[in-house]
Coordinates of C-alpha atoms and ligand atoms in Angstrom, one line a residue:
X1 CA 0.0 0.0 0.0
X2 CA 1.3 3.2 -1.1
X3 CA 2.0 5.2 2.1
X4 CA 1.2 8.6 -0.1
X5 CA -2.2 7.8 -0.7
X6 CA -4.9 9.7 1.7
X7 CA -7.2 7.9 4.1
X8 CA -11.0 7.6 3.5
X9 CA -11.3 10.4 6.1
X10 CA -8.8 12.5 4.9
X11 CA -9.9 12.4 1.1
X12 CA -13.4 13.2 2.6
X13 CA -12.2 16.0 4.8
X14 CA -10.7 17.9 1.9
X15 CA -13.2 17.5 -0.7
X16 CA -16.1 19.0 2.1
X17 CA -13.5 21.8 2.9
X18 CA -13.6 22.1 -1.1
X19 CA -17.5 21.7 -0.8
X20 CA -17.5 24.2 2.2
X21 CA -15.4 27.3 0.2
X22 CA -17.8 26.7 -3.1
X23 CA -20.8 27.5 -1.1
X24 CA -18.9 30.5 0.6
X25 CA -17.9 31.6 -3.0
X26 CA -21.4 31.7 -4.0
X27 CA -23.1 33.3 -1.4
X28 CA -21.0 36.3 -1.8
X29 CA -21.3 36.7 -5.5
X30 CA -25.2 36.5 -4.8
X31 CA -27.3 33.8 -6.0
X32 CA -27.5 32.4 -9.5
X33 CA -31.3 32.0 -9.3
X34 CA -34.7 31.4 -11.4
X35 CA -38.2 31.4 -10.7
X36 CA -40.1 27.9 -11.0
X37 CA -43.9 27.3 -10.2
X38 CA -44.6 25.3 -7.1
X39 CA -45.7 22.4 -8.5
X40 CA -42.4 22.0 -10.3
X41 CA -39.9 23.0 -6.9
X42 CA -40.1 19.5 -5.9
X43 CA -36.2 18.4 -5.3
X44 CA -34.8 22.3 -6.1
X45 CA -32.9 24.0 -3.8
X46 CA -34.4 27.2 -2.0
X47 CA -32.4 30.3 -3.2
X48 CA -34.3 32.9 -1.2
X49 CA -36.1 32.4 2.4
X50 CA -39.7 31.4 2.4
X51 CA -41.3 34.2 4.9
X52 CA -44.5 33.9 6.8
X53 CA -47.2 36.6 5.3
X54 CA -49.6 36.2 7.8
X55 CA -48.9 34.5 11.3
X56 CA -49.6 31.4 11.6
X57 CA -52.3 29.7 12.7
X58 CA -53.7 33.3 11.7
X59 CA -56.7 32.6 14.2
X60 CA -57.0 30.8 16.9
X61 CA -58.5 27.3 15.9
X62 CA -60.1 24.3 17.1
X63 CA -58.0 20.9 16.5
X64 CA -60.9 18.8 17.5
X65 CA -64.6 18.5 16.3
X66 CA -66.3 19.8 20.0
X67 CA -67.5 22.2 22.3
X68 CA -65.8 25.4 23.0
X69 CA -65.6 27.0 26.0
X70 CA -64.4 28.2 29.5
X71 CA -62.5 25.4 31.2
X72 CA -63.6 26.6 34.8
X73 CA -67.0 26.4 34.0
X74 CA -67.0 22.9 32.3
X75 CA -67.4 19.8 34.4
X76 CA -69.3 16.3 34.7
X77 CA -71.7 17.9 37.6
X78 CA -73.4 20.9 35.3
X79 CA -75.0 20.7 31.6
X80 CA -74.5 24.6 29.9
X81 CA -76.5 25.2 26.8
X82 CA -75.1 25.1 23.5
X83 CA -75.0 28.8 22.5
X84 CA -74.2 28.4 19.1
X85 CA -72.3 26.1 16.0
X86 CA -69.1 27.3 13.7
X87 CA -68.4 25.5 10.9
X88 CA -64.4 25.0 9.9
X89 CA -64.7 28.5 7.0
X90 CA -66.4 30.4 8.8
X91 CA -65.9 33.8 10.8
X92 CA -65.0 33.3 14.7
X93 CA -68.3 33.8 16.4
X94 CA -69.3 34.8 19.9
X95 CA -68.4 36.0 22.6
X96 CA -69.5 33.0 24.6
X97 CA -72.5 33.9 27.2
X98 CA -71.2 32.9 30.8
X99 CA -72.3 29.3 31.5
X100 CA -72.3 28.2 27.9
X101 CA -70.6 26.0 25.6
X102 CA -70.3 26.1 21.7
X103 CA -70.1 23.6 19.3
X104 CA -67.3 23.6 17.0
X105 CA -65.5 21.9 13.9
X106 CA -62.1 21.0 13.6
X107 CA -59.8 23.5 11.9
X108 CA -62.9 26.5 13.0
X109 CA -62.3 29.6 14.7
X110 CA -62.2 29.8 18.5
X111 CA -65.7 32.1 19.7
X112 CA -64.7 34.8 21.7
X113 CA -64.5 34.3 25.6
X114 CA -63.4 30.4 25.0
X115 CA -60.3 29.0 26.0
X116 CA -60.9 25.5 25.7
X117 CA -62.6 22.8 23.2
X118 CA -63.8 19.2 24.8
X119 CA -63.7 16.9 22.2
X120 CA -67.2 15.4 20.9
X121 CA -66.6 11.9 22.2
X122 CA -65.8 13.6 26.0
X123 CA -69.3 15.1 26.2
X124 CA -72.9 13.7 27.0
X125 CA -75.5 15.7 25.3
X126 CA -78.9 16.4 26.3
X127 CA -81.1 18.0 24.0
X128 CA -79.2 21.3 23.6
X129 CA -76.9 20.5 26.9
X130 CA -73.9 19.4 27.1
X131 CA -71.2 18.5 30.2
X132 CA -68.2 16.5 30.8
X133 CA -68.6 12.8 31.1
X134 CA -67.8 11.6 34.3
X135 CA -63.7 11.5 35.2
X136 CA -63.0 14.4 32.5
X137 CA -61.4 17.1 33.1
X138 CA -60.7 20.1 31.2
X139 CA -58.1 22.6 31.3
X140 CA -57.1 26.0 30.0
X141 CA -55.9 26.1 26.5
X142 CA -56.8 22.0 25.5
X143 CA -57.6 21.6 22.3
X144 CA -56.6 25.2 20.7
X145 CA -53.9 26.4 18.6
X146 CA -53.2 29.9 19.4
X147 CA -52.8 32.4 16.9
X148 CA -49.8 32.8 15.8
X149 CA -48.5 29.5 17.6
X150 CA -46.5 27.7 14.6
X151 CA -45.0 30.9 12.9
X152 CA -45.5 34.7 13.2
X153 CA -45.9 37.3 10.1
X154 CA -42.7 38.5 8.4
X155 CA -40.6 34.9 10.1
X156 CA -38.4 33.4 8.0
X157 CA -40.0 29.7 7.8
X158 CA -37.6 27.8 4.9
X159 CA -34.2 28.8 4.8
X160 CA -32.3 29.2 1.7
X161 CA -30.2 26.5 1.1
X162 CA -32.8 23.9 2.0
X163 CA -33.9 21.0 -0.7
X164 CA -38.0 21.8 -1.2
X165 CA -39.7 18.5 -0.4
X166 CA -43.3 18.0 -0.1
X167 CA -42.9 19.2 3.6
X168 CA -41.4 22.7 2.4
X169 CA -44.2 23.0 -0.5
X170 CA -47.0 23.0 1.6
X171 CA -45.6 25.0 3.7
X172 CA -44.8 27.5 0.6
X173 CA -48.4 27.1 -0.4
X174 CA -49.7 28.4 3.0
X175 CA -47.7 31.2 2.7
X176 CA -49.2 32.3 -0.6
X177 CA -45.8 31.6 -2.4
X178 CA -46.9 30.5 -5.8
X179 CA -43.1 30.5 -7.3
X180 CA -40.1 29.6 -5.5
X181 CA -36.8 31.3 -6.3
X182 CA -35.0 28.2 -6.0
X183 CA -30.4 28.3 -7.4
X184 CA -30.1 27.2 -11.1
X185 CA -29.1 24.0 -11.7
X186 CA -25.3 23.1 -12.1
X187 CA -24.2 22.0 -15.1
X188 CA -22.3 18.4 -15.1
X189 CA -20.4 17.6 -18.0
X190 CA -19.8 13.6 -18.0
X191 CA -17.6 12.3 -19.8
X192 CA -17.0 8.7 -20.3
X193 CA -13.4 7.2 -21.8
X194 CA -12.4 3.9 -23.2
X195 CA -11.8 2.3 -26.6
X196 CA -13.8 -1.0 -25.6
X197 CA -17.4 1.5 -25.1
X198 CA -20.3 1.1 -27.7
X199 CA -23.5 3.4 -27.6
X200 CA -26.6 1.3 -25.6
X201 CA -28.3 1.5 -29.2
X202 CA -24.9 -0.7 -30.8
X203 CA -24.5 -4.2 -30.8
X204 CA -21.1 -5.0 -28.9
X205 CA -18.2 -6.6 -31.0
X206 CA -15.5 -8.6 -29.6
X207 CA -13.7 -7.1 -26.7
X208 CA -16.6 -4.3 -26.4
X209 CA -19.0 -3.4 -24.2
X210 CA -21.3 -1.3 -23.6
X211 CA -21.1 2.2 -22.1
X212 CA -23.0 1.7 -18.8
X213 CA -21.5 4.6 -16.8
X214 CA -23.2 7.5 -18.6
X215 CA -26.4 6.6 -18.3
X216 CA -25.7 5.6 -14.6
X217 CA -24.0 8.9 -13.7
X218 CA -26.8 11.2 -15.5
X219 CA -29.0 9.3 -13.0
X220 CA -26.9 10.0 -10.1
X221 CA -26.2 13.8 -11.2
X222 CA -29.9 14.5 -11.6
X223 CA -30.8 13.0 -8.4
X224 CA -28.0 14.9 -6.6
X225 CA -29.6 18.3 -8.5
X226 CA -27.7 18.4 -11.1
X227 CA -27.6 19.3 -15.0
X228 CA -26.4 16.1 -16.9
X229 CA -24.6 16.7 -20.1
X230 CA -23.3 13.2 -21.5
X231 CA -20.8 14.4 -23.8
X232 CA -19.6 11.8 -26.6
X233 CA -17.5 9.2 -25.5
X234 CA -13.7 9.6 -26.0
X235 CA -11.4 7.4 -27.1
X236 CA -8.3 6.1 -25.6
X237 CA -5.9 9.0 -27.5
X238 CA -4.7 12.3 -26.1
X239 CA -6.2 13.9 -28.8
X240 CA -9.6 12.8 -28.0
X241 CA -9.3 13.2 -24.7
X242 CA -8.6 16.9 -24.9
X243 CA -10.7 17.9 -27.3
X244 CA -13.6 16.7 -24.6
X245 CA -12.1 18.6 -22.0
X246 CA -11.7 21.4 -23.6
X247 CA -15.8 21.3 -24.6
X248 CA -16.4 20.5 -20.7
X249 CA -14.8 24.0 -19.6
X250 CA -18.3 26.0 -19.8
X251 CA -19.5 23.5 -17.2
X252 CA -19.9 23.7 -13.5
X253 CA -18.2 20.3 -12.6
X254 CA -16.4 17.6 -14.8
X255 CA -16.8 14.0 -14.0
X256 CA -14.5 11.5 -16.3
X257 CA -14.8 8.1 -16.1
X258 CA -12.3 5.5 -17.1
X259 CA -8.6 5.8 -17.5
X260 CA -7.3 6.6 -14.1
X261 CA -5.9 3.8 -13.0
X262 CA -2.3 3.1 -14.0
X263 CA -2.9 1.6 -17.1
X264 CA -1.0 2.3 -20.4
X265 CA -4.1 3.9 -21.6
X266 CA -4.9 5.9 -18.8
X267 CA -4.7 8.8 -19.9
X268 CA -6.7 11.5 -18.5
X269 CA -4.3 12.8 -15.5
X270 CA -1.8 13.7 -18.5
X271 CA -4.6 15.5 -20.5
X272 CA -5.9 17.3 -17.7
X273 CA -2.2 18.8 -16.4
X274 CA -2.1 19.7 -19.7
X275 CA -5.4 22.3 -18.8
X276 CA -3.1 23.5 -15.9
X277 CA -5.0 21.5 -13.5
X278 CA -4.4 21.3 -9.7
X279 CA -4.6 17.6 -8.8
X280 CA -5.8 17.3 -4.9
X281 CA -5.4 13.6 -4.5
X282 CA -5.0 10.9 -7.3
X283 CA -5.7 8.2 -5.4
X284 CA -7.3 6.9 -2.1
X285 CA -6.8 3.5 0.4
X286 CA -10.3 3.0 -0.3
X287 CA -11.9 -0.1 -2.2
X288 CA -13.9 0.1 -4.5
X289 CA -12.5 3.0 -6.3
X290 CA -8.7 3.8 -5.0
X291 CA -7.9 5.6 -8.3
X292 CA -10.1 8.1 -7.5
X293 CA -9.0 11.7 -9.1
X294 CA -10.0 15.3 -7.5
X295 CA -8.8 18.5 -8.8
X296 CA -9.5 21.5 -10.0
X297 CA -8.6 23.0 -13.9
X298 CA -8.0 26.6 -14.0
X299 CA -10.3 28.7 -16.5
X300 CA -10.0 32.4 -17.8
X301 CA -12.4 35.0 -16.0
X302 CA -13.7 32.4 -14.0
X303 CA -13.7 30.4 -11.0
X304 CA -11.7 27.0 -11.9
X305 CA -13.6 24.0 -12.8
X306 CA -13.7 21.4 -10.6
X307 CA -13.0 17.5 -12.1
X308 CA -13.1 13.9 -10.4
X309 CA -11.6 11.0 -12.6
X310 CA -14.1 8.0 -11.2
X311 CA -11.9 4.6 -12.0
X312 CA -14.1 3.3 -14.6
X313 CA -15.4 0.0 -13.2
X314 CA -19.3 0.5 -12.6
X315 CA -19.7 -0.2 -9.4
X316 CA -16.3 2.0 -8.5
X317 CA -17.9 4.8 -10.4
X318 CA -21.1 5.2 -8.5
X319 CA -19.8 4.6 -4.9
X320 CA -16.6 7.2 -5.8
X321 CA -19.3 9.5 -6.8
X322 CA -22.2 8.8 -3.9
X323 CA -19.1 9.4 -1.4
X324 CA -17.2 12.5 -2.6
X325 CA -18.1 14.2 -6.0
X326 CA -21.8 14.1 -5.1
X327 CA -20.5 16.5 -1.9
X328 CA -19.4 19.0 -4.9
X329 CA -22.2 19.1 -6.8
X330 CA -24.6 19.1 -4.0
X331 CA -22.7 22.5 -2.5
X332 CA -22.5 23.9 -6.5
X333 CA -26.3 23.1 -6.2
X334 CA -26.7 25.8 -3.3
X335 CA -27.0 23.2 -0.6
X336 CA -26.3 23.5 2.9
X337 CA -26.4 19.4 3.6
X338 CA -24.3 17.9 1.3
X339 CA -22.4 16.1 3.5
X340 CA -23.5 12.0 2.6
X341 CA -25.7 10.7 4.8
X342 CA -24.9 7.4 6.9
X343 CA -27.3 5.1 8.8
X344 CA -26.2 2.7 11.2
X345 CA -27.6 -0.7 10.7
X346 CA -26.9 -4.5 12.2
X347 CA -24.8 -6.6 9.8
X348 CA -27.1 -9.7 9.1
X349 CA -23.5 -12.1 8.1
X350 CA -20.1 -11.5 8.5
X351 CA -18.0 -10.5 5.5
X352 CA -16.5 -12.4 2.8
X353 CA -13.4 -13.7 4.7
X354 CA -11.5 -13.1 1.3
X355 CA -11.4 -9.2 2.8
X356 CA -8.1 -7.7 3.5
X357 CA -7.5 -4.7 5.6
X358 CA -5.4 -1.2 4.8
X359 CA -8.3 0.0 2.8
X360 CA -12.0 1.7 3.7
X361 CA -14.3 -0.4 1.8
X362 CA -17.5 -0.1 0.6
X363 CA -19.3 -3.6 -0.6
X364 CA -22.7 -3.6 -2.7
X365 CA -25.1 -4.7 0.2
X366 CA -29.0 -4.7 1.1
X367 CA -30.7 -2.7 4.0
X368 CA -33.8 -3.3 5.6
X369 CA -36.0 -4.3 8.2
X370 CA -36.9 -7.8 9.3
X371 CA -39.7 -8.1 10.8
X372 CA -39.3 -7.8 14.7
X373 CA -36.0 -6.1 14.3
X374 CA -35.7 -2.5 16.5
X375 CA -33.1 -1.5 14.0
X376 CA -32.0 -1.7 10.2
X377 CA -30.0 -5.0 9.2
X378 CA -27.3 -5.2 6.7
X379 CA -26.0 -7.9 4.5
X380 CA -23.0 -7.7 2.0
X381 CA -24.7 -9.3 -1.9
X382 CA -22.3 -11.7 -3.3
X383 CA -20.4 -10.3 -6.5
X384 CA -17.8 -10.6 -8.8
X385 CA -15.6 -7.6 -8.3
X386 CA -16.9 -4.0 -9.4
X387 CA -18.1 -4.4 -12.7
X388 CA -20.8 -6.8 -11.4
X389 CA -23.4 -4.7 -12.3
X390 CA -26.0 -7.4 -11.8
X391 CA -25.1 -7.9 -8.0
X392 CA -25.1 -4.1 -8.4
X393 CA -28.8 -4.2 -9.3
X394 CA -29.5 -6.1 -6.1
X395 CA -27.9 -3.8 -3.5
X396 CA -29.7 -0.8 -2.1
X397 CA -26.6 0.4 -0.3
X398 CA -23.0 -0.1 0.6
X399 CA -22.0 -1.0 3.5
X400 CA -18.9 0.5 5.3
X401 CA -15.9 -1.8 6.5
X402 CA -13.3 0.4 8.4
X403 CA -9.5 0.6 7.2
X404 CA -8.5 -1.5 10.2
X405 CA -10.6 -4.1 9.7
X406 CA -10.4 -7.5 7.1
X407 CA -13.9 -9.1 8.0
X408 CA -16.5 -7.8 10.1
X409 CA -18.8 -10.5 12.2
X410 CA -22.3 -10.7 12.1
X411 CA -23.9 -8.9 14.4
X412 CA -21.5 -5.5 14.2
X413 CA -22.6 -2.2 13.9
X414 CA -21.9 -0.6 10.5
X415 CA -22.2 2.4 8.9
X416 CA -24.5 2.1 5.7
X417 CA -24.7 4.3 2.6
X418 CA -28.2 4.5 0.6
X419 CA -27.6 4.4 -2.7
Ligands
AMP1 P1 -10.7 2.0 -16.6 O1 -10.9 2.7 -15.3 O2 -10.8 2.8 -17.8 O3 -9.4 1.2 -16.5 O4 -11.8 0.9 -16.7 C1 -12.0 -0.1 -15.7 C2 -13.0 -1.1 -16.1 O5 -14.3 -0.5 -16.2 C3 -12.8 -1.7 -17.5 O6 -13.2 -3.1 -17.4 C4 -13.7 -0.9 -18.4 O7 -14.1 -1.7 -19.5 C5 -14.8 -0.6 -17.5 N1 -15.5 0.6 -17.9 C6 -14.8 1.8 -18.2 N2 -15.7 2.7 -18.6 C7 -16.9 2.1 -18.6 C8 -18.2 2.6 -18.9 N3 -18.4 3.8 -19.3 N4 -19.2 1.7 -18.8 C9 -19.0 0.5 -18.4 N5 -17.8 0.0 -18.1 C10 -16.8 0.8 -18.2
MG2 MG1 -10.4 2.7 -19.8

């Protein structure tokens, strides 16, 4: 194991520092930002805050189908008269008479003079009386959101920053906000090496195959927020490889796959030093993918372009770019959590005892819940090696096995990856 190479934790420090200073960059040059309708802000990231326009509730309002009323005067001894019915749409009534109650629908205005609802099922009625049933009691405030309660006029609800879900849509449609101003989308230019790569539309011949990772990595782009532009694939020369480059430069980020490994036709280091670049590490103790790639090329009147060479094995590509280069698109995207996220999960069967340690690795596994389990459990799939793209197909995450470590028995804690 070469000494030089950087740690999984170091590799992922410095690309979230990178992360980190992109985002800085960008919110001092203002936002790059476009209006979109709500109904397409699903999965865009907030460029500007979402701000309360009225408080919120903005009257106080029953959560229960009941009676209003004045807890002090409600008990299981006394029926009061029903005063009056509001209907959820309608304007608050009252105020209460003394000695009263008032029935009322969920979501209605509170009558003046209340401070309480009993629910429906907490009341016996006679005629047009109500009381408590026997053993309830009722206190101040049960049963009523206050005005104002969740959120107050003019607060800023939804940062900027923050990926609109259907949580933060709602929300945005309460407060009026029929477009969003959510940050453009970064441009990815993907570009996929190797002489052996046909088209999905071409029949392979001998020695070919076909040219899984751009498909694959448009996915992954577009579901980490980003622009996919598959640019033609390159061959194994210099030449070719240049020329792509040098079409990629407009973009936000670069993403190569193939030829980083130390193979005679691994070219793409030499081609990219050739664009000036700055080469942050060119390789990792991490497995799959320890010819990872991560620099930056520098460009004229503009901030550089950042680059990852993913090794071009499938399975190497996605996990290289689910741990680090999704961090740098996700921050280019305007978002503040970019960071991957990890769950922690109970591994179902030890590891393949063929594992060797010196390297962070990250196996093809499946994560779920058996039934009775308190917490998520984890199994490794079987597979041969990282172009396996059918085991591939059968994982839902990867599964983390520290540096230090060659197997891991069942029944160990582990970190797990979604994919
Ligand atoms: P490389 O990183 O270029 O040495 O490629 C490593 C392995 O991944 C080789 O077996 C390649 O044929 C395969 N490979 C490279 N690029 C792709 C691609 N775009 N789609 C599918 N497999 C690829
Ligand atoms: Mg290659």
């Amino acid at each position: 194991m070469s000494a030089e190479l950087l740690s999984y934790a170091e590799a992922d420090a410095l690309v979230a520092a990178f992360a980190r200073e992109r985002i800085r960059e960008r919110s001092e040059n203002g936002p790059a930002a476009e209006h979109v309708a709500l109904a397409d802000a699903e999965g865009r990231v907030l460029a500007e805050p979402v701000v309360a326009d009225q408080d919120q509730p903005s009257f106080a309002r029953s959560t229960r189908d009941g009676f209003a009323c004045r807890a002090a005067e409600a008990s299981a001894h006394e029926f009061l008269r029903v005063a009056g019915l509001t209907h959820a749409g309608e304007a608050p009534a009252g105020p209460l008479p003394a000695k009263t109650m008032w029935e009322i629908m969920t979501g209605a205005p509170i009558p003046e003079g209340a401070d309480a609802v009993v629910m429906i099922e907490h009341v016996e009625r006679d005629r047009d009386r109500v009381r408590l049933v026997p053993d309830r009691r009722i206190k101040s405030g049960d049963n009523i959101v206050e005005r104002g309660a969740q959120a107050q006029r003019g607060d800023a609800l939804i940062t900027a920053g923050v990926v609109v879900g259907p949580a933060q849509i709602a929300l945005a449609a309460s407060c009026g906000a029929a477009k969003l101003a959510v940050f453009r989308r970064p441009r990815v230019a993907i570009l996929t090496t190797g002489d052996e790569l046909v088209s999905v539309e071409q029949e392979p011949g001998p020695g070919q195959i076909r040219n899984s990772n751009a498909p694959m990595l448009a996915a992954l782009v577009a579901t980490a927020g980003g622009e996919p532009h598959v640019l033609p694939r390159a061959a194994d020369t210099a030449e070719a490889l240049e020329d792509a480059i040098r079409d990629a430069l407009d973009s936000d980020l670069l993403l190569i796959s193939g030829g980083v490994s130390a193979g005679k036709h691994d070219l793409v280091e030499p081609a990219l030093a050739r664009f000036g670049a700055t080469f942050h590490f060119t390789g990792i103790r991490i497995q799959p993918g320890k010819p990872l790639v991560f620099g930056e090329a520098p460009r004229a009147g503009r901030v550089s372009l950042p680059f990852f060479g993913l090794p071009g094995n499938p399975i190497s590509s996605a996990a290289t770019f689910l741990l680090f280069a999704s961090q740098v698109l996700k921050a280019l995207a305007g978002r503040e959590d970019f960071r991957p996220q990890f769950l922690v999960a109970l591994l179902a069967k030890e590891t393949d005892r063929k594992g060797k340690a010196g390297l962070t690795r990250f196996l093809p596994a499946c994560c779920g819940f058996d039934s009775g389990s308190e917490i998520p459990n984890v199994a490794t799939v079987p597979w041969h090696g990282s172009g396996d793209l059918p085991a591939f197909a059968r994982a839902n995450c990867f599964v983390v096995i520290p540096e230090e470590k060659a197997i891991l028995d069942a029944g160990t804690m582990v970190h797990v990856l979604m994919i």
